[in-house]
Short mmCIF file of N, CA and C in Angstrom, two decimals:
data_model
loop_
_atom_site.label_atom_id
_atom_site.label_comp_id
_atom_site.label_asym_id
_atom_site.label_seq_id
_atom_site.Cartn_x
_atom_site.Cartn_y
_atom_site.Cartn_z
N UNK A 1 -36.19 -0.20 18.23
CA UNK A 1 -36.05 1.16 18.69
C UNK A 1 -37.05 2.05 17.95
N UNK A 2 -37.26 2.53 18.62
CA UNK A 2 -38.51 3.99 18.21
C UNK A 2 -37.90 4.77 16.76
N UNK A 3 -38.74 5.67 16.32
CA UNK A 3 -37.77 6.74 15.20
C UNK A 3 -38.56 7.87 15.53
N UNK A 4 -37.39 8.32 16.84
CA UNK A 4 -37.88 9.72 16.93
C UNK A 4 -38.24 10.85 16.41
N UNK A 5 -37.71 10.71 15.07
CA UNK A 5 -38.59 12.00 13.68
C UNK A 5 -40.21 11.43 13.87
N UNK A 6 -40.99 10.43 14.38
CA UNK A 6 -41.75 10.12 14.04
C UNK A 6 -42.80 10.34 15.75
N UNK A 7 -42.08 10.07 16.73
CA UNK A 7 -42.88 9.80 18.03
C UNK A 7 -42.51 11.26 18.83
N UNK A 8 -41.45 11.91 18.55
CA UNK A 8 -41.08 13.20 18.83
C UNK A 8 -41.36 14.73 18.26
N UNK A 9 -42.14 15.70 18.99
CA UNK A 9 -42.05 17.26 18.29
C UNK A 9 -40.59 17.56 18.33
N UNK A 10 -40.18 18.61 17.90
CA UNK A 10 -39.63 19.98 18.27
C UNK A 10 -39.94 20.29 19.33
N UNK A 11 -40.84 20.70 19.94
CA UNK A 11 -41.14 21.12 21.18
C UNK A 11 -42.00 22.33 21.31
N UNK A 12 -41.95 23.23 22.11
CA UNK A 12 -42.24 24.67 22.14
C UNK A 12 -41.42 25.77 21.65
N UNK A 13 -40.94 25.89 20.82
CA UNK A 13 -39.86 26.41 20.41
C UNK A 13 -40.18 28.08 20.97
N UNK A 14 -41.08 28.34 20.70
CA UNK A 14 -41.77 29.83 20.99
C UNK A 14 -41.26 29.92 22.79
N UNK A 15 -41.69 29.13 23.80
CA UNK A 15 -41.75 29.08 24.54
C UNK A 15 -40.37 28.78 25.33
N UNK A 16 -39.48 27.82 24.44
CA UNK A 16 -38.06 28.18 24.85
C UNK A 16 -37.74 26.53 24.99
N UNK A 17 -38.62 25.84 25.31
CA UNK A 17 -38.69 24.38 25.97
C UNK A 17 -38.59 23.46 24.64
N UNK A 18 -37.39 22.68 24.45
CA UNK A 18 -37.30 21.77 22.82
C UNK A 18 -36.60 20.18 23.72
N UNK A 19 -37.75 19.61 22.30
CA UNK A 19 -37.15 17.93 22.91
C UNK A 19 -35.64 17.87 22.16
N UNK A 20 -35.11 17.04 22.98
CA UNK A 20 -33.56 17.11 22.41
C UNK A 20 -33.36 15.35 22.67
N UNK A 21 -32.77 14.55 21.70
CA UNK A 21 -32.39 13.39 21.92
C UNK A 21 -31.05 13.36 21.74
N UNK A 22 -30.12 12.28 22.80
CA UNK A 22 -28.95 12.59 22.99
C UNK A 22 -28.01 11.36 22.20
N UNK A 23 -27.10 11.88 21.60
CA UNK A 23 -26.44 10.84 20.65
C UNK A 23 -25.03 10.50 21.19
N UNK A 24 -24.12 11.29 21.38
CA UNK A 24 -23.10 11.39 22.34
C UNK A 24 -22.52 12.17 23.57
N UNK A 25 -22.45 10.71 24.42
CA UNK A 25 -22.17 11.99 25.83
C UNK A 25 -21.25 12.58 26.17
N UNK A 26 -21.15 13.37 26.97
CA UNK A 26 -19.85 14.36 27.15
C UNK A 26 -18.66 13.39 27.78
N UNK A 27 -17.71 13.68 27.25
CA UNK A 27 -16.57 13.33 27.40
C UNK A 27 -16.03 12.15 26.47
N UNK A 28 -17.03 11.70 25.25
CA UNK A 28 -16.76 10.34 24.67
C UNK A 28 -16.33 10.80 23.56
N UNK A 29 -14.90 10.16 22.79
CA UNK A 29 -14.69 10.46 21.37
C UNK A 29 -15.24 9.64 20.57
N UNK A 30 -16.51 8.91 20.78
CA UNK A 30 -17.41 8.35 20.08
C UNK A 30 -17.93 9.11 19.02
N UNK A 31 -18.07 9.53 17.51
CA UNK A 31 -18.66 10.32 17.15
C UNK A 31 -20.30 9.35 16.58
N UNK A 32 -21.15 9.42 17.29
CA UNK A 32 -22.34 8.47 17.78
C UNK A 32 -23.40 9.41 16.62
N UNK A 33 -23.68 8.48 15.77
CA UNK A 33 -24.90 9.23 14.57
C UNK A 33 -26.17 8.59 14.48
N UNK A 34 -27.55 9.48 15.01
CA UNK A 34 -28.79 8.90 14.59
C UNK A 34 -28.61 8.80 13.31
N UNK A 35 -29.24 7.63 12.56
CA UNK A 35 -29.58 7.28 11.10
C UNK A 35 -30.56 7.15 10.84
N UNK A 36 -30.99 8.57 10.47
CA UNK A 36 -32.97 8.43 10.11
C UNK A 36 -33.02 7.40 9.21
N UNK A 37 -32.70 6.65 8.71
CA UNK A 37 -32.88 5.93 7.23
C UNK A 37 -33.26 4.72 7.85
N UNK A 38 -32.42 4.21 9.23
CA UNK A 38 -32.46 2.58 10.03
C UNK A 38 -33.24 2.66 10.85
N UNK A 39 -32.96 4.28 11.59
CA UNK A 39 -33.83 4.23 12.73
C UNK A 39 -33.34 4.33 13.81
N UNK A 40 -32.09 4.19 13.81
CA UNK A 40 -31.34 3.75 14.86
C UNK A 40 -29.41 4.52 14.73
N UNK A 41 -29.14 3.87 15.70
CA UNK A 41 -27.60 5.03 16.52
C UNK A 41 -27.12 4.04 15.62
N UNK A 42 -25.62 5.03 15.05
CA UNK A 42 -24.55 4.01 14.62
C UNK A 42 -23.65 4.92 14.88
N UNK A 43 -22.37 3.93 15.06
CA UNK A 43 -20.71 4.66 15.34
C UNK A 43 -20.35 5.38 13.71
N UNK A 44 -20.35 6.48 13.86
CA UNK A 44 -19.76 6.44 12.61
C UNK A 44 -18.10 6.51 12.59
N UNK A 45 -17.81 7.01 13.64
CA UNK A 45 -16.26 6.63 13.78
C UNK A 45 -15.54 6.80 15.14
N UNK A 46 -14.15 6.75 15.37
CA UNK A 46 -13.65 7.04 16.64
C UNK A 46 -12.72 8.66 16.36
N UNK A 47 -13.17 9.11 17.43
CA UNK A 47 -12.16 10.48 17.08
C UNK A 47 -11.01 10.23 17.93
N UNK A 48 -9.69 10.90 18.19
CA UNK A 48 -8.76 10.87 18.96
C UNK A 48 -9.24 11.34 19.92
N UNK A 49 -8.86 10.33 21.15
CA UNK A 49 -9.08 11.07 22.30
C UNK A 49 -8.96 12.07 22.71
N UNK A 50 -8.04 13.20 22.37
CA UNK A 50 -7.95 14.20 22.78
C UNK A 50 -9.11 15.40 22.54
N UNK A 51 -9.88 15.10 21.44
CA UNK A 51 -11.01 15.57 21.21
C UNK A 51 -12.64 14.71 21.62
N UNK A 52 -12.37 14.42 22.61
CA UNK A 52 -13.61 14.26 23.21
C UNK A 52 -14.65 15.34 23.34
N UNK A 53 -15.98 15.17 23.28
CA UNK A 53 -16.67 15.94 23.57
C UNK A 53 -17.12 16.74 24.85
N UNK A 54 -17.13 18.15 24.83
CA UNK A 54 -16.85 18.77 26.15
C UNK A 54 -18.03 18.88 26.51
N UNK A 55 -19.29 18.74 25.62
CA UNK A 55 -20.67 18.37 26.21
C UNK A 55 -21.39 16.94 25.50
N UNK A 56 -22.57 17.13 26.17
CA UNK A 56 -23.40 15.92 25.30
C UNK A 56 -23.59 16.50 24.22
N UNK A 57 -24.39 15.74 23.08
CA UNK A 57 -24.28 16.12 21.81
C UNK A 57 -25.85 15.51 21.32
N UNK A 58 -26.51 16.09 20.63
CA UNK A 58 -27.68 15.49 20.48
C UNK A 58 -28.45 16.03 19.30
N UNK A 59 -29.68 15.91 19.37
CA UNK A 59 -30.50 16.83 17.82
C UNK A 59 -31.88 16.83 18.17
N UNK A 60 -32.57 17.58 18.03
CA UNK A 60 -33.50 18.38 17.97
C UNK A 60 -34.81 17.74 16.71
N UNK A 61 -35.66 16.50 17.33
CA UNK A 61 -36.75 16.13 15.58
C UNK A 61 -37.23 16.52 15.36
N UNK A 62 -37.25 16.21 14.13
CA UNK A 62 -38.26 16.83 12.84
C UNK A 62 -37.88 18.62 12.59
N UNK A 63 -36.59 18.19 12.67
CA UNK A 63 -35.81 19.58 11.76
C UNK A 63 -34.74 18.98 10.82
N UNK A 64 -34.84 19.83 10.06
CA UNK A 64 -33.17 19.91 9.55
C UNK A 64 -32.35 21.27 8.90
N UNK A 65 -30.98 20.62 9.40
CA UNK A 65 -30.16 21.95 9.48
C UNK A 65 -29.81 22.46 7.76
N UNK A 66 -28.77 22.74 7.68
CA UNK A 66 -28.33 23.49 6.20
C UNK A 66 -27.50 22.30 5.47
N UNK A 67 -27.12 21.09 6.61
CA UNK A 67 -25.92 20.24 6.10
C UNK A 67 -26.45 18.68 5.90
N UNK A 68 -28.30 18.67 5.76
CA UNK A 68 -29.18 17.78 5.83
C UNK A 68 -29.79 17.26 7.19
N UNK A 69 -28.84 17.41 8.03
CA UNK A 69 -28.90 16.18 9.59
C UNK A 69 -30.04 17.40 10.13
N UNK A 70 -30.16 16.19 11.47
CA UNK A 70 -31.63 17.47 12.00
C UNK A 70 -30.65 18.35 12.55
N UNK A 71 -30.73 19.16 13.33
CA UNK A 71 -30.49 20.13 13.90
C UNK A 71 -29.72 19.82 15.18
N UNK A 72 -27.96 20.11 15.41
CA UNK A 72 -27.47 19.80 16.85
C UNK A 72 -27.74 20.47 17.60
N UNK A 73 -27.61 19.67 19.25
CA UNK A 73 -27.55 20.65 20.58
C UNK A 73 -26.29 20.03 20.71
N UNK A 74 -25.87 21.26 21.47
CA UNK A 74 -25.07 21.12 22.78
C UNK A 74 -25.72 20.76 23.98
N UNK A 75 -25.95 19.98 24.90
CA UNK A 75 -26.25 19.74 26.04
C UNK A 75 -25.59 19.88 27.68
N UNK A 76 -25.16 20.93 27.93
CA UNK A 76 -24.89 20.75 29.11
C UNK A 76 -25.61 20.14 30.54
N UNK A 77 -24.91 19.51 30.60
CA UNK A 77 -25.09 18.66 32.06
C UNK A 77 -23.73 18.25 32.80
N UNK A 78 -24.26 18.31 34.80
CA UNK A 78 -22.95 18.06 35.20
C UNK A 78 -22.37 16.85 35.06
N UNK A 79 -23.06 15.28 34.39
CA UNK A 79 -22.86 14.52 34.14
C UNK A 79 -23.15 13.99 32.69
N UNK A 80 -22.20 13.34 32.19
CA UNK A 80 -22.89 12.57 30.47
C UNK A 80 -24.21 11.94 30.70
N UNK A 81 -25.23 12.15 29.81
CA UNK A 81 -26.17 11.69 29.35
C UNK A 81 -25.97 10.44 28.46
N UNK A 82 -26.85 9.35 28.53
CA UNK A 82 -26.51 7.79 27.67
C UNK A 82 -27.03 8.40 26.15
N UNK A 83 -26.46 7.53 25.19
CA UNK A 83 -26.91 7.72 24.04
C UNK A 83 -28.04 7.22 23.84
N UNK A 84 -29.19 7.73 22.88
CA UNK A 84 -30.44 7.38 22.79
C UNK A 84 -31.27 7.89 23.77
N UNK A 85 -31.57 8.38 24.78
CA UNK A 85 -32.36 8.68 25.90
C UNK A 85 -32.77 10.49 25.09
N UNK A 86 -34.16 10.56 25.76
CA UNK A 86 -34.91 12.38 24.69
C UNK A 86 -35.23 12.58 26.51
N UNK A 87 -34.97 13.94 26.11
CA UNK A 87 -35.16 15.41 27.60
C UNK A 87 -36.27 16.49 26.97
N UNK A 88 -36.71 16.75 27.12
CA UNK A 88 -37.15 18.60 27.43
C UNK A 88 -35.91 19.33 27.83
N UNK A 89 -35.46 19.91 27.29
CA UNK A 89 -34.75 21.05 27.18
C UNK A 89 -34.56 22.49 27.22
N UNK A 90 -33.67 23.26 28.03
CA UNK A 90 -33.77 24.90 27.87
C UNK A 90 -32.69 25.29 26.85
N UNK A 91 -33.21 25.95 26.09
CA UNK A 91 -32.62 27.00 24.77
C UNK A 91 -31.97 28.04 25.51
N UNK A 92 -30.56 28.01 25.37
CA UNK A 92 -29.85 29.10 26.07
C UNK A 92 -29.02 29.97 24.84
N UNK A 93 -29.33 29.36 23.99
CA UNK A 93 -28.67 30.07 22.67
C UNK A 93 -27.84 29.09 21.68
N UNK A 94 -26.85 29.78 20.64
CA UNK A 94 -26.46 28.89 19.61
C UNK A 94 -25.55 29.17 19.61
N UNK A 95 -24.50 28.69 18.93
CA UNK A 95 -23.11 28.57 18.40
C UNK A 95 -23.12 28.67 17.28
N UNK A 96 -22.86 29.65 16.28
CA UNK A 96 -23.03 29.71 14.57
C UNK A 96 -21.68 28.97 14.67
N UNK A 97 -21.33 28.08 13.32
CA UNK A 97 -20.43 26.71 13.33
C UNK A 97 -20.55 26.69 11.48
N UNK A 98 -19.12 26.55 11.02
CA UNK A 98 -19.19 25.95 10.01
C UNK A 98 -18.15 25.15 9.83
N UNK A 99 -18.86 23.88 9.20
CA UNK A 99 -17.91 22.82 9.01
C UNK A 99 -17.51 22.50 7.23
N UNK A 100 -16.33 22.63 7.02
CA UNK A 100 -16.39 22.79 5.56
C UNK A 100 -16.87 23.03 4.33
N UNK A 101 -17.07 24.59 5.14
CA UNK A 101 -17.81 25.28 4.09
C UNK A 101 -19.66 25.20 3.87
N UNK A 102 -19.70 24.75 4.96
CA UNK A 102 -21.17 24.01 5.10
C UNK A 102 -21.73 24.51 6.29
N UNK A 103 -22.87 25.08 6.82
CA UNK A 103 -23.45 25.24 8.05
C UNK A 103 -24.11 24.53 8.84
N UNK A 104 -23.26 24.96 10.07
CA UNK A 104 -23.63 23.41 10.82
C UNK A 104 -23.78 23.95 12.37
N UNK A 105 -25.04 25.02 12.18
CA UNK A 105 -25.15 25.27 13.48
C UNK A 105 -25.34 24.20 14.96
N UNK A 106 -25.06 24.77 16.15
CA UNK A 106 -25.62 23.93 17.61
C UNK A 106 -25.98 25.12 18.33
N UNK A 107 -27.94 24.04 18.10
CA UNK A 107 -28.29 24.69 19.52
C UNK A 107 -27.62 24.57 21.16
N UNK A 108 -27.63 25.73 21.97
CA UNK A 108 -27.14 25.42 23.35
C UNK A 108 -28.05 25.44 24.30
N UNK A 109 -28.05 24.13 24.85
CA UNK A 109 -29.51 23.82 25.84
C UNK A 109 -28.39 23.46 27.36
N UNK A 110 -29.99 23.48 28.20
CA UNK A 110 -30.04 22.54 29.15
C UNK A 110 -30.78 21.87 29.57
N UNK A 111 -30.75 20.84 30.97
CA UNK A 111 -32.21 20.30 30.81
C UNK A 111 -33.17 21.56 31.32
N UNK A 112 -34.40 21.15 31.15
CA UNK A 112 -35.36 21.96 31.57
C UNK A 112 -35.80 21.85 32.83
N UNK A 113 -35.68 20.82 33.44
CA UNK A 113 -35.70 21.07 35.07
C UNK A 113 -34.74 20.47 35.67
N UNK A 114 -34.13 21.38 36.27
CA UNK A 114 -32.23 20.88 36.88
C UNK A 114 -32.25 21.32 38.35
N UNK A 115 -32.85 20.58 39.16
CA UNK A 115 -33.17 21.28 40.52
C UNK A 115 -32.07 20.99 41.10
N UNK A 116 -30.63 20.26 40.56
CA UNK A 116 -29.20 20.45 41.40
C UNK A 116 -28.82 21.72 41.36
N UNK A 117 -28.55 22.23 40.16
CA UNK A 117 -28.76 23.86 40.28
C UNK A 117 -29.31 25.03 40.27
N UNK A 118 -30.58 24.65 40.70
CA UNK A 118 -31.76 25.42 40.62
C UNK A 118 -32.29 26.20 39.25
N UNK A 119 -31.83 25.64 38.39
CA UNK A 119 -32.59 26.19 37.33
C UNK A 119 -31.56 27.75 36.82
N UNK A 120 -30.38 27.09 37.12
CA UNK A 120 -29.62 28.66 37.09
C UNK A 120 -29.19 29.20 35.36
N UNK A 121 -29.11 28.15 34.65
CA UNK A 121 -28.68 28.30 33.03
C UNK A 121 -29.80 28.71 32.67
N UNK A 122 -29.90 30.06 32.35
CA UNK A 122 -31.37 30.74 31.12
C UNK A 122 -30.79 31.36 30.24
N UNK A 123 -29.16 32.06 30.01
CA UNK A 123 -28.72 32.11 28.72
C UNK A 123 -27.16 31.99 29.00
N UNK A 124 -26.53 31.93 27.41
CA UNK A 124 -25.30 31.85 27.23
C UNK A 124 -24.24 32.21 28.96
N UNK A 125 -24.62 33.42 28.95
CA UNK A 125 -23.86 34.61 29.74
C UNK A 125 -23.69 33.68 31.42
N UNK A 126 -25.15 32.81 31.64
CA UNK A 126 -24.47 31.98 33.17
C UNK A 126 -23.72 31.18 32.96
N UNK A 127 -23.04 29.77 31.67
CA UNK A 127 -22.16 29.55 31.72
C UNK A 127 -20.92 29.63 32.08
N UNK A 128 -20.26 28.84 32.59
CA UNK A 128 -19.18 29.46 33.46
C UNK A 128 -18.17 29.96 31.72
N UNK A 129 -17.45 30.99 31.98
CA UNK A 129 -16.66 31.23 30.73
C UNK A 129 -15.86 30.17 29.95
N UNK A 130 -15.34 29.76 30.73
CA UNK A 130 -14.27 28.62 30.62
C UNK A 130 -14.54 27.50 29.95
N UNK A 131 -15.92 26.89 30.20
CA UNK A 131 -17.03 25.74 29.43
C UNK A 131 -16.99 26.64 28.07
N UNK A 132 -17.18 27.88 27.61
CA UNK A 132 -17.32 28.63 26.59
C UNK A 132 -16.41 28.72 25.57
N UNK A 133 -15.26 28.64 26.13
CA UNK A 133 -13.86 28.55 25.58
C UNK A 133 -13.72 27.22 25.17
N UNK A 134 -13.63 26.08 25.86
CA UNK A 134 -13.19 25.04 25.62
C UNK A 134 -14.42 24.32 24.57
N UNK A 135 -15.82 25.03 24.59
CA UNK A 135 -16.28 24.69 23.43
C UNK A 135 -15.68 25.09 22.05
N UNK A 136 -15.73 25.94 22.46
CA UNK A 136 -15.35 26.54 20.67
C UNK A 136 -13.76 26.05 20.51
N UNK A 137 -12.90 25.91 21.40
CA UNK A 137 -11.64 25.28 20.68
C UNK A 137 -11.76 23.93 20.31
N UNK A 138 -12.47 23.34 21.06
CA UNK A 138 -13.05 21.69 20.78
C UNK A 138 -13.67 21.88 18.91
N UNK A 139 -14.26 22.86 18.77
CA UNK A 139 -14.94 22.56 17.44
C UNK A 139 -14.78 23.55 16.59
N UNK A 140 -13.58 24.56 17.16
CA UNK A 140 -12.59 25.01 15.65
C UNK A 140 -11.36 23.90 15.80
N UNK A 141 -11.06 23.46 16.53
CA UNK A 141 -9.62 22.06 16.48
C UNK A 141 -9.89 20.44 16.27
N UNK A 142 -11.05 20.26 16.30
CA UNK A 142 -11.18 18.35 16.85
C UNK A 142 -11.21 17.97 14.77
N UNK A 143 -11.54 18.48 14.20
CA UNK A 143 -10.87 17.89 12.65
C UNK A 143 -9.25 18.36 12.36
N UNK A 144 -8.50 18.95 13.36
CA UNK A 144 -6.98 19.29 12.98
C UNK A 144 -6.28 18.27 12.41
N UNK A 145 -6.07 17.18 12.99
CA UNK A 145 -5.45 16.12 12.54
C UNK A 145 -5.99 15.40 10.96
N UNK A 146 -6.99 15.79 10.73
CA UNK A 146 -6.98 14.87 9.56
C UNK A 146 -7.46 16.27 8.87
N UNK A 147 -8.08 17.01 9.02
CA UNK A 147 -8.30 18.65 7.34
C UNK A 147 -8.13 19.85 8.50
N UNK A 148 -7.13 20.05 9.32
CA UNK A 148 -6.82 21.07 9.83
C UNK A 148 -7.56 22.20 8.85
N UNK A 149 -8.08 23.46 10.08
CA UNK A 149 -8.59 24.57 9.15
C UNK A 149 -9.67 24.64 8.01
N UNK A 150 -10.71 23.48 8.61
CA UNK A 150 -12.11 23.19 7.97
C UNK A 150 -13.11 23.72 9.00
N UNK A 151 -13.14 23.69 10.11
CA UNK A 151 -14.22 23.85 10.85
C UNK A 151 -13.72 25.43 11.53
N UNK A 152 -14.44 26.30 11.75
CA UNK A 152 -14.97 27.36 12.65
C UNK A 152 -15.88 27.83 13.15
N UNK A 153 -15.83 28.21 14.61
CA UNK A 153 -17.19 28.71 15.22
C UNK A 153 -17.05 30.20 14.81
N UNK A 154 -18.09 30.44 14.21
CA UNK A 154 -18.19 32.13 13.87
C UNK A 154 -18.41 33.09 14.97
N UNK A 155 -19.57 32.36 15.79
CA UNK A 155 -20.01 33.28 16.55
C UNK A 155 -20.95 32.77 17.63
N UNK A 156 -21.69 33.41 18.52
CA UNK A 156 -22.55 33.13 19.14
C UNK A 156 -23.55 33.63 19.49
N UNK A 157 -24.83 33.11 19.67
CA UNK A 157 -25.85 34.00 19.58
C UNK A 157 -27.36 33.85 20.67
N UNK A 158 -27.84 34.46 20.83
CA UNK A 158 -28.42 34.34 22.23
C UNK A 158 -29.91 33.94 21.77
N UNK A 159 -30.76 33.73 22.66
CA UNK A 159 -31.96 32.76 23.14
C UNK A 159 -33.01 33.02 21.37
N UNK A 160 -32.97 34.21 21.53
CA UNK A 160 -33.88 34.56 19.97
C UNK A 160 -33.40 34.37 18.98
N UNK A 161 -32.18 34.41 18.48
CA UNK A 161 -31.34 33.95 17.39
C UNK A 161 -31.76 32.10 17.31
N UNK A 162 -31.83 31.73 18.50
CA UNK A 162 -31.57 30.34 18.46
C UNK A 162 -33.19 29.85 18.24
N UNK A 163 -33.59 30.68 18.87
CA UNK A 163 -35.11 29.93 18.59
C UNK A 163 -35.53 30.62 16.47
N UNK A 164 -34.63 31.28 16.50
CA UNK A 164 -35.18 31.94 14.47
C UNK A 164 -34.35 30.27 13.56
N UNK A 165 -33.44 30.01 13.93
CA UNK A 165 -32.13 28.55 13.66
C UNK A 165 -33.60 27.52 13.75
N UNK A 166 -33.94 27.68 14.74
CA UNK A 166 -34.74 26.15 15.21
C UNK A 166 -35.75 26.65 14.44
N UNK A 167 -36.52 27.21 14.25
CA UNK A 167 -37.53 27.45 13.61
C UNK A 167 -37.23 27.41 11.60
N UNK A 168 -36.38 27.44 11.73
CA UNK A 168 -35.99 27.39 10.48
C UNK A 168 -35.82 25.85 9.88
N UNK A 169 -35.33 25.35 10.65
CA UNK A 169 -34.72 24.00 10.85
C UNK A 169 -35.94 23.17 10.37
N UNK A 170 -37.15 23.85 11.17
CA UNK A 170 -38.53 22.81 11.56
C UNK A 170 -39.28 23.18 9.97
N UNK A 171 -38.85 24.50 9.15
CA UNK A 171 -39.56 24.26 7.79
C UNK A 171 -38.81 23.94 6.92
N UNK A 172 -37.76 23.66 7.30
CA UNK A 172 -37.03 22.87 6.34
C UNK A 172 -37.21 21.20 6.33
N UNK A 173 -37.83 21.21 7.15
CA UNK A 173 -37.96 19.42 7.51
C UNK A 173 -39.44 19.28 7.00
N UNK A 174 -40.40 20.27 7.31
CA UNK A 174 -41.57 19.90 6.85
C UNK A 174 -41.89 20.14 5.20
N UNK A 175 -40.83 20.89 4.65
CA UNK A 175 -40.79 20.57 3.04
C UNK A 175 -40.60 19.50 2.76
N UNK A 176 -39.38 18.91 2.88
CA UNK A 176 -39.29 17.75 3.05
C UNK A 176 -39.98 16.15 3.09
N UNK A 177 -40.72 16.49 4.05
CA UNK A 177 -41.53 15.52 4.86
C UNK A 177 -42.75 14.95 3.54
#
């Protein structure tokens, strides 16, 4: 397998358009982890079903976030995406997210050319509400059962916020590097 920190940009971040590789798809309580170190996907565990993921789940190369990992998306699509497979993506904004005490933002994308729905997702606000809701209870609740009251979504934030996150992300990786 490839190591997408290595064969993959960021993308256009300026421009709105970011490669996104997808780790887990929507609806799987797979919690599915690239391992920059192997190179490759590993399970890192099973969540309870009831917390399945309400979108795909993926990351953004050659960034990294505040909590080491590169940088998550959210991916909406009307169907799950396979694990391992990279898109071009639209930046529709972020989800500020902290997970124990730690920041753990997600970008919110889509694909970048979705001619089933004509290209209708360009920010937060066309989401249907309801997808909006059931995100954020998915990821202030899906650690309840084992450290209830570790994770909260703070907030949310629209197309420029998300592209200042990603951009941040991308010099934190190139210190690094």
């Amino acid at each position: 397998m490839a190591d997408f920190n290595k064969i993959l940009t960021p993308g256009d971040v300026d421009g709105g358009i970011i490669n996104v590789v997808n780790e887990i798809p929507a609806g799987s309580n797979h919690k599915i982890e690239w391992n920059r170190r192997l190179g490759a996907f590993q399970l890192d565990r099973v969540e309870p079903a009831i917390f399945a993921k309400p979108t795909n789940y993926g990351f953004i190369p050659q960034t990294l976030d505040e909590d080491g990992d590169e940088l998550d998306v959210l991916l909406v699509t009307e169907q799950p995406l396979a694990t391992g497979i990279f898109l071009e993506a639209r930046v529709i904004g972020v989800m500020k997210f902290v997970d124990d005490g730690e920041v753990d933002d997600k970008i919110v994308c889509v694909p970048a050319d979705d001619r089933n729905n004509g290209n209708a997702y360009k920010t937060l606000a066309d989401l249907p509400q309801q997808l909006i809701k059931q995100i954020e209870f998915h990821f202030n609740h899906y650690k309840d059962l084992k450290k209830a009251g570790t994770t909260k979504v703070e907030s949310w934030g629209d197309v420029e916020e998300a592209k200042k996150v990603i951009k941040e992300s991308i010099e934190r990786w190139n210190k690094q590097a």
